[in-house]
Amino acid sequence: MARRKLNQQQKKRIRNAQDVVLTNSENHMDGLVISHHGGFILVETIDTRLIECKLKSNLGLIVCGDRVICEDTGNDEFRVVAIRPRDNLLQRIDGSGKIRSVAANLSQLMICLSAKPEPNLFLLDQYLLSAEHQNINPVIIFNKIDLLSVPEEDAYHLKSIYHPLGYSVLFISAKTGHGFDQLKSLFDNQTTVLSGVSGVGKSSITRALLPEVVIKIAEISAANEEGRHTTRTSRLYHLPNDGHLIDTPGVRGFNPLVESNQPVSAGFREIDELAARCRFNNCKHFNEPGCAVIKAALDHEITDSRYQHYLRLLDTG
Ligand code: GDP
Ligand code: ZN
């Protein structure tokens, strides 16, 4: 935790130093990428203007959440000329196994599960690992508690497994509004992407968080063809208290990218902690003698599903 904080501070200091160098010009301004589609980039400038920009060639990939520098080329035309260094880039694996970028500069990944479809804890552990690898803080949301016979029960043991590991677990219902005050406060001062498999309620949650935006999209859709496109394009929305939600309609149920060049144990805090007590300091906790993790698993001191998922990811990594 302390290490991450220091990194963020360092990055901020570097950014501030760059600010002085790069924005010291009348026709250049800083902005935030709100959306990107069809070769056009919608940027919100620091003085909160929305401008449509073209992209300077060879800049490479640009995604929602990128901090950029725009140049006023005259006649009300703008182009993005630089992308500031990213804190992180959320990536996913598409249907054909290719790595795709989802959004940049996130602070929070909200992993949404539900009572129906039932939670897939392996997928949850993959999301957690992916978030840890990409330096994004994950939070776990369990939706549709109105479908549980005993709503306050810790169905599927989510709270008992993940809370002690330091993850927030929030039970909500997009149908009844249960837990929404707490849910809304989770977005304060964060840049968040909502993820989870199809049907868990991500669209319903997004609609509840952004009612006026949904109405606007519906109006555009009714008015012209382009509107339909708009609903599929990722877009950054402002929420109260300096919150940002990057909605990724086409890929909310994305497959998380698990980086093969980073340790699997990064997503398993309890295993990482025990590793210091293993006999070998390069222990993979698979079949090594003197392994504190294997012992803890046999003694049921760590959750069996977590250890099994660790081994499964070790195998695929
Ligand atoms: P998405 O695929 O994750 O975006 O899920 P949707 O928001 O489209 O929701 C899938 C279905 O679950 C829809 O029929 C919703 O009306 C329903 N749904 C969403 N939230 C809740 C909830 O809290 N309780 C119940 N009972 N149904 C819900
Ligand atoms: Zn070990």
Short mmCIF file of C-alpha atoms and ligand atoms in Angstrom, two decimals, residues 112 114 116-117 143-147 172-177 180 196-207 252, ligand 1:
data_model
loop_
_atom_site.label_atom_id
_atom_site.label_comp_id
_atom_site.label_asym_id
_atom_site.label_seq_id
_atom_site.Cartn_x
_atom_site.Cartn_y
_atom_site.Cartn_z
CA CYS A 112 -19.78 -6.77 -10.33
CA SER A 114 -24.83 -11.12 -8.73
CA LYS A 116 -28.26 -14.59 -10.80
CA PRO A 117 -26.10 -15.44 -12.71
CA ASN A 143 -25.98 -7.14 -7.02
CA LYS A 144 -29.57 -8.49 -6.94
CA ILE A 145 -29.70 -9.20 -3.21
CA ASP A 146 -33.48 -8.86 -3.60
CA LEU A 147 -33.34 -12.38 -5.11
CA ILE A 172 -26.69 -3.97 -3.44
CA SER A 173 -29.86 -4.20 -5.49
CA ALA A 174 -30.26 -2.08 -8.58
CA LYS A 175 -33.94 -3.05 -8.46
CA THR A 176 -34.76 -1.84 -4.94
CA GLY A 177 -31.92 0.68 -4.58
CA PHE A 180 -26.91 2.63 -3.40
CA GLY A 196 -18.44 -8.32 -14.73
CA VAL A 197 -20.14 -10.97 -16.86
CA SER A 198 -23.26 -10.32 -18.85
CA GLY A 199 -26.51 -10.21 -16.89
CA VAL A 200 -25.16 -9.24 -13.45
CA GLY A 201 -26.73 -5.77 -13.73
CA LYS A 202 -23.95 -3.44 -14.92
CA SER A 203 -26.24 -1.52 -17.31
CA SER A 204 -28.89 -1.20 -14.62
CA ILE A 205 -26.31 0.17 -12.16
CA THR A 206 -24.93 2.58 -14.79
CA ARG A 207 -28.45 3.79 -15.62
CA ARG A 252 -18.26 -4.39 -19.76
P1 GDP B 1 -25.60 -6.39 -17.63
O1 GDP B 1 -25.60 -7.40 -18.74
O2 GDP B 1 -24.58 -6.72 -16.60
O3 GDP B 1 -25.49 -4.98 -18.09
O4 GDP B 1 -27.00 -6.56 -16.87
P2 GDP B 1 -28.35 -5.72 -17.00
O5 GDP B 1 -28.26 -4.42 -16.28
O6 GDP B 1 -28.76 -5.68 -18.42
O7 GDP B 1 -29.34 -6.64 -16.17
C1 GDP B 1 -29.66 -7.97 -16.54
C2 GDP B 1 -31.03 -8.32 -16.00
O8 GDP B 1 -31.00 -8.30 -14.58
C3 GDP B 1 -32.10 -7.33 -16.42
O9 GDP B 1 -33.27 -8.04 -16.71
C4 GDP B 1 -32.28 -6.44 -15.19
O10 GDP B 1 -33.57 -5.90 -15.10
C5 GDP B 1 -32.02 -7.43 -14.08
N1 GDP B 1 -31.50 -6.78 -12.85
C6 GDP B 1 -30.53 -5.87 -12.74
N2 GDP B 1 -30.35 -5.53 -11.44
C7 GDP B 1 -31.21 -6.26 -10.72
C8 GDP B 1 -31.49 -6.38 -9.31
O11 GDP B 1 -30.89 -5.74 -8.45
N3 GDP B 1 -32.43 -7.30 -8.96
C9 GDP B 1 -33.11 -8.05 -9.87
N4 GDP B 1 -34.03 -8.90 -9.42
N5 GDP B 1 -32.89 -7.95 -11.19
C10 GDP B 1 -31.95 -7.08 -11.62
#
